[in-house]
XYZ file of C-alpha atoms in Angstrom:
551
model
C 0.000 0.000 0.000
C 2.664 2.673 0.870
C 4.074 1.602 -2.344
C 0.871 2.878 -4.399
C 0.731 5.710 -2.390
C 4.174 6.586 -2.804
C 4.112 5.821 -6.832
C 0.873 8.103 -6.902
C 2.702 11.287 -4.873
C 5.180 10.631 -7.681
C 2.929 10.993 -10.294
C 1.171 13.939 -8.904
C 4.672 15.950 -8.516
C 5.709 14.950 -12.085
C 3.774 17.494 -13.737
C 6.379 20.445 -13.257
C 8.698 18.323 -14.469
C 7.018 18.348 -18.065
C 6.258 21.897 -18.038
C 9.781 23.306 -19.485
C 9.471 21.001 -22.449
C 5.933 20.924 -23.130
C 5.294 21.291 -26.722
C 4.484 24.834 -28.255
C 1.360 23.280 -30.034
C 0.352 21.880 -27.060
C 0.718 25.065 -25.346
C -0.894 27.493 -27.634
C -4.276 28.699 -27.341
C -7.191 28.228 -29.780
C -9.597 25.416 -30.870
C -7.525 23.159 -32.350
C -5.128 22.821 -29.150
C -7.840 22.352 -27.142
C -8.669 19.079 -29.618
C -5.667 18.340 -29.372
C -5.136 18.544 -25.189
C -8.572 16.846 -24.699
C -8.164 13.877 -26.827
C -4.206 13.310 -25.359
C -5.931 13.206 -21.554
C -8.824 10.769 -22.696
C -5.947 8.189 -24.481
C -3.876 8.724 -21.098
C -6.763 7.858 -18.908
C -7.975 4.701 -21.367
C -4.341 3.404 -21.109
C -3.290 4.571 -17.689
C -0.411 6.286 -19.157
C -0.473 10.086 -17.366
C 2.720 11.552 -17.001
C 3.373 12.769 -20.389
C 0.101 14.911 -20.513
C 0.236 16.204 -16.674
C 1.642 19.302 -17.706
C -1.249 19.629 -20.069
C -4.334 19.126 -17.565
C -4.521 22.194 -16.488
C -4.962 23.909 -20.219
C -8.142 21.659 -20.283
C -10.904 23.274 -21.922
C -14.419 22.802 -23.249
C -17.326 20.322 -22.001
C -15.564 17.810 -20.609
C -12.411 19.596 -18.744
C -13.820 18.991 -15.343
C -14.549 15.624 -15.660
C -11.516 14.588 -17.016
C -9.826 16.518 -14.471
C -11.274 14.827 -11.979
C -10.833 11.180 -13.265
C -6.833 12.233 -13.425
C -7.290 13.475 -9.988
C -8.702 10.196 -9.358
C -6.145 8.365 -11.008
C -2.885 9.885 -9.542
C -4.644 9.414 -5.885
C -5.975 12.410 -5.046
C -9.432 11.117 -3.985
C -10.776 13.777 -1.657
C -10.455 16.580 -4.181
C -11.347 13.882 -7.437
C -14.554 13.432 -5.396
C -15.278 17.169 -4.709
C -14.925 17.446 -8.390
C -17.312 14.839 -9.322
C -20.030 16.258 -7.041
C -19.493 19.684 -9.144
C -19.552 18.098 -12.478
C -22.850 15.912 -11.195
C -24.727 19.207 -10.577
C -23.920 20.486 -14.205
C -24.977 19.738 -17.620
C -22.539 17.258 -18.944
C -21.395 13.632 -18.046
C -23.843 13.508 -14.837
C -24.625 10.138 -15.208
C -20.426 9.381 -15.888
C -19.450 11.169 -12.722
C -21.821 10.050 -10.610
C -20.958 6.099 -11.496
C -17.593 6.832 -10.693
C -18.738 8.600 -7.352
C -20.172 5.305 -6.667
C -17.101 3.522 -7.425
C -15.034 5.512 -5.543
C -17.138 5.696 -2.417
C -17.917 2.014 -1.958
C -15.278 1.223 0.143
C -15.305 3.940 3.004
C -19.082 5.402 2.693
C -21.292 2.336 1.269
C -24.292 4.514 1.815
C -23.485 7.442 -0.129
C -21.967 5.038 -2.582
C -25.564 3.322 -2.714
C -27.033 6.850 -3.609
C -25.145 7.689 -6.498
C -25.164 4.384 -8.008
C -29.037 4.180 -7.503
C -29.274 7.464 -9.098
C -27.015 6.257 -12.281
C -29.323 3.096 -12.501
C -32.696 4.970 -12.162
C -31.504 7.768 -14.877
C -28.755 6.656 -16.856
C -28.657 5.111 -19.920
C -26.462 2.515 -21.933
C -23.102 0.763 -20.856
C -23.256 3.512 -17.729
C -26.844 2.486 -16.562
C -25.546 -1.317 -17.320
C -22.638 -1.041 -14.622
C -24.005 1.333 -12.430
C -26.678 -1.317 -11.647
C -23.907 -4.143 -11.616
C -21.793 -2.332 -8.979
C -25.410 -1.711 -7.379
C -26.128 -5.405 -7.304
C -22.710 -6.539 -5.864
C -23.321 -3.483 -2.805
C -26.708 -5.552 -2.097
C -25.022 -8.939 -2.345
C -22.292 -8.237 -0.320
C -24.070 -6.915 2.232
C -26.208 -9.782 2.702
C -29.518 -8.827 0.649
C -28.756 -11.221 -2.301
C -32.578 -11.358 -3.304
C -32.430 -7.543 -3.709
C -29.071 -8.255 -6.091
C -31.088 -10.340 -7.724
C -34.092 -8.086 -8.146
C -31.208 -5.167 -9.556
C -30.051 -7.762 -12.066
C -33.441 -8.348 -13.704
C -33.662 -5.176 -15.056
C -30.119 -4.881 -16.798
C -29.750 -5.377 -20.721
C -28.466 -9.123 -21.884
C -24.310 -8.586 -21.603
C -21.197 -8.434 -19.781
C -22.316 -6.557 -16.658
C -25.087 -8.785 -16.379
C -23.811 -12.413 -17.030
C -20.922 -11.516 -14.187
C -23.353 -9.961 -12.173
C -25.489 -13.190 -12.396
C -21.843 -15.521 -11.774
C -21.620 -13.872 -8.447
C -25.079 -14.267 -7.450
C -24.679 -18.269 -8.501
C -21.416 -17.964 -6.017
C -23.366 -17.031 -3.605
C -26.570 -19.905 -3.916
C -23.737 -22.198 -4.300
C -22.087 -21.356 -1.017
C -25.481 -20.944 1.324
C -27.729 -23.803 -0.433
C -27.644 -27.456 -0.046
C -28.861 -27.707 -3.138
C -27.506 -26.601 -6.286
C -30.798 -25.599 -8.223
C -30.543 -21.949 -7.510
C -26.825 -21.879 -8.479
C -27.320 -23.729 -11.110
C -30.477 -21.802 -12.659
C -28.550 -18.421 -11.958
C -25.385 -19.712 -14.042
C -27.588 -20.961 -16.964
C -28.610 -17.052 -17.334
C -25.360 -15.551 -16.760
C -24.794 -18.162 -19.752
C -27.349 -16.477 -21.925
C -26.681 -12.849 -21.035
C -23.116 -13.331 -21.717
C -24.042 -14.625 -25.447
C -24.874 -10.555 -25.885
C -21.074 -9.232 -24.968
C -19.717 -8.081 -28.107
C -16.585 -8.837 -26.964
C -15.756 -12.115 -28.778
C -12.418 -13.111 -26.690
C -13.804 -11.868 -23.209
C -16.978 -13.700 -24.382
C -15.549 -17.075 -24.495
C -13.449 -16.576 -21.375
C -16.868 -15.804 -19.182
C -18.668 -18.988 -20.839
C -15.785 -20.968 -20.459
C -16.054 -20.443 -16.721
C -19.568 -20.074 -16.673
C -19.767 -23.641 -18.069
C -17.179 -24.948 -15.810
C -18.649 -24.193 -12.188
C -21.949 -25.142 -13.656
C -20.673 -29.348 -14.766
C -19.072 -28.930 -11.139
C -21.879 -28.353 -9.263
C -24.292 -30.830 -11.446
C -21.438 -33.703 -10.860
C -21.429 -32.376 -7.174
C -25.259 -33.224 -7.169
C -25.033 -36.467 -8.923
C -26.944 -35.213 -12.503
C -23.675 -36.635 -14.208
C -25.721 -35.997 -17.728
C -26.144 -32.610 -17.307
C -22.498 -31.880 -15.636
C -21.590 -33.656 -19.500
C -23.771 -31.628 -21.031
C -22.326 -28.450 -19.462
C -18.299 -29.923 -20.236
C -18.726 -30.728 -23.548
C -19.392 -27.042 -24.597
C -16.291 -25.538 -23.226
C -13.817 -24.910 -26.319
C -11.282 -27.305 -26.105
C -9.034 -24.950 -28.171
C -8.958 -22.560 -25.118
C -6.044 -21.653 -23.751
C -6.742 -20.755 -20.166
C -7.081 -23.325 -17.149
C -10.888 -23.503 -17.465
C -10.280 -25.908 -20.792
C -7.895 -27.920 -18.414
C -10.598 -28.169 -15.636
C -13.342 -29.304 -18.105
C -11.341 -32.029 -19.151
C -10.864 -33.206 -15.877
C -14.407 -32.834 -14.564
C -15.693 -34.348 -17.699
C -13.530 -37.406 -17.134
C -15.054 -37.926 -13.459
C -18.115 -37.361 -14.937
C -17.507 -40.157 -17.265
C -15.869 -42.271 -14.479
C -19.041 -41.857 -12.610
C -21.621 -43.526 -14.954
C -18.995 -46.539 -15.544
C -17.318 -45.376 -18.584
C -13.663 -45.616 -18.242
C -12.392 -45.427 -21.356
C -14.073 -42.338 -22.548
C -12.948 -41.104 -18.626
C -9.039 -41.749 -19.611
C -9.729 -40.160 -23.294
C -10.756 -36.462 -21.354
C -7.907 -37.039 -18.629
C -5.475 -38.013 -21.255
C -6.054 -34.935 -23.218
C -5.984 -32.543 -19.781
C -2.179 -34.270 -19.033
C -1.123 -32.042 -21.920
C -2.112 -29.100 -19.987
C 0.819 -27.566 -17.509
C 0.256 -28.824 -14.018
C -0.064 -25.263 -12.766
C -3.708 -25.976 -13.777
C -6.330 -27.151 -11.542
C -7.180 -30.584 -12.217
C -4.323 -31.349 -14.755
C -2.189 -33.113 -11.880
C -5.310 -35.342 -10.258
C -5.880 -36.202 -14.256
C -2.398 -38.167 -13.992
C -3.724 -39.889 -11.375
C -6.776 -40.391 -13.135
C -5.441 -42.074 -15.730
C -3.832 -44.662 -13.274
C -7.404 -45.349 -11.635
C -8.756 -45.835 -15.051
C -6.378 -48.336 -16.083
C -7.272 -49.787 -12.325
C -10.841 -49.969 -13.107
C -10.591 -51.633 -16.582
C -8.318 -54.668 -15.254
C -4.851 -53.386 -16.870
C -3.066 -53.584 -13.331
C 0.525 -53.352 -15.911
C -0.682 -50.303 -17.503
C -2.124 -48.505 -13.879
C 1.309 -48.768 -12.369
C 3.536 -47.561 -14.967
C 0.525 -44.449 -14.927
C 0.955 -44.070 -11.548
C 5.143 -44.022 -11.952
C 4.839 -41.467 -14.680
C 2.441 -39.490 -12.594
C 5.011 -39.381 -10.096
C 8.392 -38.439 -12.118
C 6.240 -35.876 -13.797
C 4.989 -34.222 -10.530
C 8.771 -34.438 -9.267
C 9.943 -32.796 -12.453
C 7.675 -30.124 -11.848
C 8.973 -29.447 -8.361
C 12.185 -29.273 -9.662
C 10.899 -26.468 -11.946
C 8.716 -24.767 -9.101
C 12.442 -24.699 -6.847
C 14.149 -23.064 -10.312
C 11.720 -20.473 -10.191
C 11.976 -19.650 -6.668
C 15.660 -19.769 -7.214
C 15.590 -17.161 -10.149
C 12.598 -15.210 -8.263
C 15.095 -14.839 -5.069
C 17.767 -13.998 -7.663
C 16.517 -11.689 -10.137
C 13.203 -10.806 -8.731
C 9.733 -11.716 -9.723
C 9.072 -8.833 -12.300
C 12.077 -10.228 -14.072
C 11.397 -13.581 -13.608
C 7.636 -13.468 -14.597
C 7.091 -10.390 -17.105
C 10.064 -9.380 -18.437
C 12.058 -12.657 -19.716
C 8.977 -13.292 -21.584
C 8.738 -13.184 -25.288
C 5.773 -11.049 -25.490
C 5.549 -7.370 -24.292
C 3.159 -6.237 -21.316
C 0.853 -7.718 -18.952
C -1.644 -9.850 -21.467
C 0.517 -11.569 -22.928
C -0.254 -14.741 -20.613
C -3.869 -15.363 -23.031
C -1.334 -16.144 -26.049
C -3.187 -19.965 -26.926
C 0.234 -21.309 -28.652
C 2.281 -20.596 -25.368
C 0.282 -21.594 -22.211
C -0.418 -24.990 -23.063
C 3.412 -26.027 -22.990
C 5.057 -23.279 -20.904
C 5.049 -24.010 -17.244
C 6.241 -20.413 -16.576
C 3.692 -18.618 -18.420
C 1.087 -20.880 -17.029
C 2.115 -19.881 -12.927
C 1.888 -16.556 -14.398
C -1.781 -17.021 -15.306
C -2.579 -18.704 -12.178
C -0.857 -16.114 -9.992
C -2.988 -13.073 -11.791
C -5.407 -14.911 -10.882
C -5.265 -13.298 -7.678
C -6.066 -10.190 -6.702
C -2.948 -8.765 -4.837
C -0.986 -10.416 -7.043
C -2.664 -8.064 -10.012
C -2.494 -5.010 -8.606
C 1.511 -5.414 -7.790
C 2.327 -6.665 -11.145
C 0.394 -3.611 -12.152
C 2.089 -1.154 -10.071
C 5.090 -2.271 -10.947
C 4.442 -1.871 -15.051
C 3.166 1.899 -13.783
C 6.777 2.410 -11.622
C 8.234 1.198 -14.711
C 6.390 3.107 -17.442
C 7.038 6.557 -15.270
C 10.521 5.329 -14.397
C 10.674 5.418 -18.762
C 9.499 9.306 -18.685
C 11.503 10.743 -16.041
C 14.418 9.385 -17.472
C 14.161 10.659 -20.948
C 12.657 13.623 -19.648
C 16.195 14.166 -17.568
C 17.804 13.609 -20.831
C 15.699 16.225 -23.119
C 16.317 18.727 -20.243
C 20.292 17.882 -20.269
C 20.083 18.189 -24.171
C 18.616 21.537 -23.884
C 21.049 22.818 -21.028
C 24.012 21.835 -23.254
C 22.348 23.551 -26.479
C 21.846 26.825 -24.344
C 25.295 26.931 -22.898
C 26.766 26.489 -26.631
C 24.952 29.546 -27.336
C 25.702 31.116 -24.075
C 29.441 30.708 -25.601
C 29.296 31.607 -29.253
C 27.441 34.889 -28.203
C 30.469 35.463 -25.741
C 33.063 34.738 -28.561
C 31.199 37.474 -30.942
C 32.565 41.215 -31.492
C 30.683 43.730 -29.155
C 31.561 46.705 -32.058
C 29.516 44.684 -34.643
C 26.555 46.645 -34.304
C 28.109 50.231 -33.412
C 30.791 49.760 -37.087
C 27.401 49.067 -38.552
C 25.572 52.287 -37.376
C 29.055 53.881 -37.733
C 28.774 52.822 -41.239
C 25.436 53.718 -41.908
C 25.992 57.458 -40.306
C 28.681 57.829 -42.716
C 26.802 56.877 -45.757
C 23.599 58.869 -44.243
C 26.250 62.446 -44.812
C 27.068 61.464 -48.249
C 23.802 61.406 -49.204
C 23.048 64.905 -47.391
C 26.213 66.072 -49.521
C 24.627 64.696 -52.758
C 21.238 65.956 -52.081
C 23.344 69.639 -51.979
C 24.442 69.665 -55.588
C 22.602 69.826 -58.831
C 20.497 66.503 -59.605
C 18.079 66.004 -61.717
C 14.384 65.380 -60.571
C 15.005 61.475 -60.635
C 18.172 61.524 -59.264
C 17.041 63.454 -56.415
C 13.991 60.940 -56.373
C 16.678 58.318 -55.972
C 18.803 60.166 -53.082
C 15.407 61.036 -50.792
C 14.575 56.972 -51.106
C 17.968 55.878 -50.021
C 17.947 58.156 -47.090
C 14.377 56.611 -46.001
C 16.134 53.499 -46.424
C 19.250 54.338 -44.220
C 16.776 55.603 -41.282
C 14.823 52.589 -41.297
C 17.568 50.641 -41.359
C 19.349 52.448 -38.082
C 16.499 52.214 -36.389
C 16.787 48.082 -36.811
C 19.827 48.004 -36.367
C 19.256 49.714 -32.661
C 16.817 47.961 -31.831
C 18.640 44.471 -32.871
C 21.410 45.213 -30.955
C 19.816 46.009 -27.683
C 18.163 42.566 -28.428
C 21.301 41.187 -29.054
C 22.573 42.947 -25.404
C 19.509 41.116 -23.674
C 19.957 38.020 -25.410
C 22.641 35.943 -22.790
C 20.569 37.493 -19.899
C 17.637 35.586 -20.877
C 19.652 32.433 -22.120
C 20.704 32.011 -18.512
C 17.392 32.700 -16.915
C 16.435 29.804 -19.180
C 19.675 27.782 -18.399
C 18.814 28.311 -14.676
C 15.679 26.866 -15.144
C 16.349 23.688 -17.497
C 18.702 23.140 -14.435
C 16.638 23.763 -11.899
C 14.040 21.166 -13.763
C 16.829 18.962 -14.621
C 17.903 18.360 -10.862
C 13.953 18.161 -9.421
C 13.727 15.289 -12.195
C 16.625 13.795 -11.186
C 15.455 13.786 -7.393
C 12.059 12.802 -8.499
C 13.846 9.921 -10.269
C 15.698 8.755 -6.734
C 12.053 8.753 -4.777
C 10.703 6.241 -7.700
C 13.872 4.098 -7.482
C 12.716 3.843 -3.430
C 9.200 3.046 -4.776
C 10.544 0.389 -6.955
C 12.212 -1.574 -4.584
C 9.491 -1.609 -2.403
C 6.969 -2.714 -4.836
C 9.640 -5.392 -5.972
C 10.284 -6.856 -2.547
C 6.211 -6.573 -2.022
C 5.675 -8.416 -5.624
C 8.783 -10.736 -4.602
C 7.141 -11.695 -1.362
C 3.840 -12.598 -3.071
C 5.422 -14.812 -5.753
C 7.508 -16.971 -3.523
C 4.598 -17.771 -1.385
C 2.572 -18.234 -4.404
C 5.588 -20.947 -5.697
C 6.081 -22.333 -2.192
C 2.179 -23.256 -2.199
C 2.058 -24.855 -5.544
C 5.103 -26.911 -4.262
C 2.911 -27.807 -1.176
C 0.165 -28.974 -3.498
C 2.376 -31.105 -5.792
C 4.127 -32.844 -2.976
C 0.360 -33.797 -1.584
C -0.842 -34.992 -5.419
C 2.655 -36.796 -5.494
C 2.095 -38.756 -2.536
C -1.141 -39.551 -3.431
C 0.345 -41.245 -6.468
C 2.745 -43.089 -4.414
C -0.124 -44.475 -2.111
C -1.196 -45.684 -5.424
C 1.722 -47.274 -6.360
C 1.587 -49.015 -2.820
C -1.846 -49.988 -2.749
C -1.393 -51.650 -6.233
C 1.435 -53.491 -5.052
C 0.399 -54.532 -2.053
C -3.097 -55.897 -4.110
C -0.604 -57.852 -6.363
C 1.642 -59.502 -3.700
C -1.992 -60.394 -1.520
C -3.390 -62.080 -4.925
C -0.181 -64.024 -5.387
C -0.064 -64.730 -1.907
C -4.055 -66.330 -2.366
C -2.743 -68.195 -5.588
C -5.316 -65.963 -7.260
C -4.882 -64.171 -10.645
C -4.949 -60.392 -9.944
């Protein structure tokens, strides 16, 4: 936590920093700036990328300026005065509904009830995707606080889609957890199964079903309906590439066990063992497959399942202590995010990777996690503004030296340049007066009175270049002052983040060796279970040869 605090302060100081270099276009005044300045704040909210347009929020004009100042207020932790914001830009004439969702969102936490006001509000009035997850968050205030059947009643009345069908997943949590009986759970996951049909969203689509589809053949199997937990199974995509494709498998072979067919039972476990172990179910498949060679009479076959079982889940602990090893060594971030192959944090969905890379399959499982998201996360933000500040110290360094080259050729220049010049020009200014004293003819004369306009303008150009030229290394070192004085804050603002780093490291670090030292836990249990296996087999065998009996 001090860590996201910390990285926040950071990126609410970092706005000076930007303000020497800002770009002129950016800077100037007019309609197409303000374009300009609005649509760069909306991209760095949608990506959560706001230090290069800090410097910028301020210049915000038109419609939207308040709101979007107050979702970067939001964003760079400055909650109290994000909030007082929102409540002025819900009591104006554009984005209401917007700000007061967010209000909501904010507010849930440390005042539930106001957050229950605003979000009503937003549900009762709003329209589209912001009436949609107004009522969601709505639903999961009721739900958590014990009034599922009023979640429920919140939920009828959203549109088919996202917000819905994981509104509806919760709620089927929930029945799951308090009923003896699966019906309600079960009846609430078949609709989160049809409202998620409406996300438009093809890949997040698939993800929801596939886990929609998954706890629902769980908790028919759980009840005995072994049909319907088939049904459910056999409509997860078996070309997914996340754990719930691994889990399906697996449920759908105990399924199969269950109504007496092994050999379509080892078929689904056979096909999960290609899965990493990291998933769910993938290491009790190995076992499976010994029980299912148990079951059919092939005693031969069942033990050398039950010895490969074993090697493989010793293997994998041998992996599980390199990663700790490398994890202690190079830290998680590098360990996890940056050795891989891909660049940023979704990279772990890639289907051609996961199902053969036991690395990027912990990853998946460990984002999984809550805590373990939001320090991966703040560590791609300390990274990302670690990026800026240091080429930001490097533009400002590149500027310093350009302005004390110029600092030096103006030293190196003549100070009588500009006084032989008007000396030059008064000289030529009495010939003419001489040659407007003699005879000329009218053209002539013409010529002299155009020369001598020419001269004065000149002089007076030439005066007022050279006190510019006078004035010019006292403002070069007012500017060389400040690119310094930006330079060093930048520099300083760079040693906090390195402090912020290393605690969000250690923090992340600390989270993914517990995370590795648990899965080593669980594949030491699964591996013993194989060996009791192994023994139980064994000691069957010696018993029947004891008894003269064929095993």
């Amino acid at each position: 936590m001090k860590g996201s605090v910390g990285k926040k302060l950071v990126l609410g100081l970092l706005g000076a920093a930007f303000a020497l270099a800002a770009p002129a276009s950016i800077q100037a005044k007019g309609s197409s700036p303000e374009n300009l300045v609005n649509g760069l704040v909306r991209f760095a909210l949608a990506s959560n990328q706001l230090a290069p347009v800090l410097a910028q929020v301020g210049s915000l004009e038109g419609h939207s300026a308040d709101f979007h100042r107050a979702q970067v207020l939001l964003a760079t932790g400055q909650t109290e005065a994000a909030v007082h914001r929102l409540g002025a830009v819900v009591e104006g004439d554009f984005h209401r509904a917007e700000a007061a969702l967010l209000l909501g969102r904010t507010l849930m936490e440390d005042n539930a009830a106001d957050a229950t006001k605003w979000l009503e509000l937003v549900a009762r009035t709003g329209r589209g995707e912001t009436k949609t997850e107004a009522s969601f968050y709505l639903a999961e205030r009721y739900r958590t606080s014990g009034r599922v059947d009023k979640a429920g009643e919140v939920l009828g009345k959203i549109d088919p889609g996202y917000w819905a069908a994981v509104g509806y997943l919760n709620l089927a949590s929930d029945y799951a957890r308090e009923d003896v009986n699966p019906v309600r759970a079960l009846v609430a996951l078949r609709v989160a199964l049809a409202m998620a049909d409406a996300d438009p969203l093809q890949e997040r689509r698939e993800h929801l079903k596939g886990e929609l589809l998954v706890r629902a053949g769980y908790l028919a199997f759980k009840n005995g309906e072994y049909d319907k937990a088939i049904s459910f199974l056999e409509r997860v995509s078996l070309e997914g590439s996340n754990n719930y494709t691994a889990q399906a498998l697996y449920l759908h072979g105990l399924a199969m066990a269950a109504k007496g067919s092994h050999r379509a039972s080892m078929q689904s476990w056979h096909r999960a063992k290609k899965y990493p172990l990291a998933y769910p179910g993938v290491a009790d498949a190995w076992i499976g497959m010994g029980r299912g060679y148990d079951l059919s009479g092939y005693l031969g076959q069942a033990g050398e399942a039950f010895l490969a079982a074993t090697s493989a889940f010793e293997s994998e602990r041998v992996t599980l202590r390199n990663l700790a090893g490398q994890i202690r060594q190079n830290g998680a971030y590098a360990t996890f995010v940056e050795e891989a192959r891909d660049k940023g944090v979704e990279w772990f969905l890639a289907d051609n990777r996961i199902k053969t890379q036991p690395r990027l399959a912990y990853l998946h499982e460990f984002l999984q996690r809550e805590d373990a998201q939001k320090a991966v996360a703040r560590m791609v933000e300390l990274a990302e503004l670690e990026r800026h500040l240091d080429r930001q110290a490097n533009d400002l360094g590149v500027f310093t030296d350009a302005l004390r080259s110029q600092l030096n050729t103006l030293a190196q220049q003549s100070p009588d340049v500009i006084s032989g010049a008007l000396a030059r020009q008064k000289s030529l200014y009495k010939e003419l007066s001489a040659l407007s004293s003699m005879a000329l003819s009218p053209g002539q004369r013409a010529q002299v009175v155009a020369m001598t306009e020419i001269l004065t303008a000149t002089a007076t150009d030439l005066k007022s270049f050279g006190k510019s030229v006078k004035s010019q290394p006292a403002m070069l070192e007012r500017q060389l002052a400040n690119a310094r004085s930006q330079e060093s804050s930048t520099r300083k603002l760079l040693g906090k983040l390195a402090v912020l780093r290393r605690e969000a490291a250690d923090q992340l670090d600390r989270l993914a060796l517990a995370y590795v030292a648990e899965q080593d836990r669980r594949m030491v249990i699964v591996q013993d279970k194989a060996e009791q296996q192994i023994a139980h087999l064994y000691e069957y065998l010696a018993v029947s040869k004891l008894e003269g009996r064929a095993p």
